[in-house]
Amino acid sequence: MRKPAPANREQSVEEAPPASERGSDIKAQLDDLLDEIDEVLETNAEDFVKSYIQKGGE
């Protein structure tokens, strides 16, 4: 038979570790890529829409 847990047990809250340098680099690269995509779509939106091919009859 197990003993019940003490009622006034201290709860420890662990802080999340800081983002790694590698993770920050990846995020910066992703942000740059998304910015580049936005720029292309702003300047070539009509071409993008015309070249878009729906697949599967959607």
XYZ file of C-alpha atoms in Angstrom:
58
model
C 0.000 0.000 0.000
C 1.303 3.443 -0.959
C 1.527 6.343 1.407
C -0.365 9.442 0.333
C 1.764 12.325 -0.888
C 2.385 15.076 1.654
C -0.155 17.894 1.349
C 2.317 20.767 1.514
C 4.847 19.553 -0.998
C 6.971 22.303 -2.530
C 6.484 22.713 -6.230
C 9.531 23.625 -8.218
C 9.044 25.600 -11.386
C 11.748 25.129 -13.953
C 12.478 28.017 -16.237
C 12.766 27.301 -19.923
C 16.362 27.327 -21.089
C 17.361 30.261 -23.287
C 17.086 29.693 -27.023
C 20.214 28.209 -28.433
C 22.361 30.177 -30.803
C 21.634 27.643 -33.553
C 17.894 28.051 -33.047
C 18.220 31.815 -33.304
C 20.177 31.449 -36.552
C 17.518 29.160 -38.022
C 14.762 31.578 -37.005
C 16.603 34.488 -38.628
C 17.088 32.494 -41.839
C 13.415 31.523 -41.889
C 12.348 35.136 -41.343
C 14.590 36.229 -44.231
C 13.110 33.552 -46.494
C 9.545 34.546 -45.626
C 10.370 38.206 -46.283
C 11.800 37.255 -49.679
C 8.663 35.245 -50.523
C 6.483 38.214 -49.529
C 8.496 40.520 -51.799
C 8.198 38.137 -54.750
C 4.460 37.788 -54.237
C 4.022 41.548 -53.996
C 5.813 42.133 -57.289
C 4.720 39.003 -59.167
C 1.367 38.097 -57.631
C -0.392 37.904 -60.996
C 2.275 35.578 -62.429
C 2.118 33.447 -59.301
C -1.656 33.071 -59.533
C -1.526 32.270 -63.258
C 1.147 29.606 -62.745
C -0.616 27.995 -59.777
C -1.954 24.554 -60.683
C -4.554 22.941 -58.481
C -3.996 19.265 -57.841
C -6.643 16.693 -57.112
C -9.533 18.789 -58.358
C -9.604 20.969 -55.264
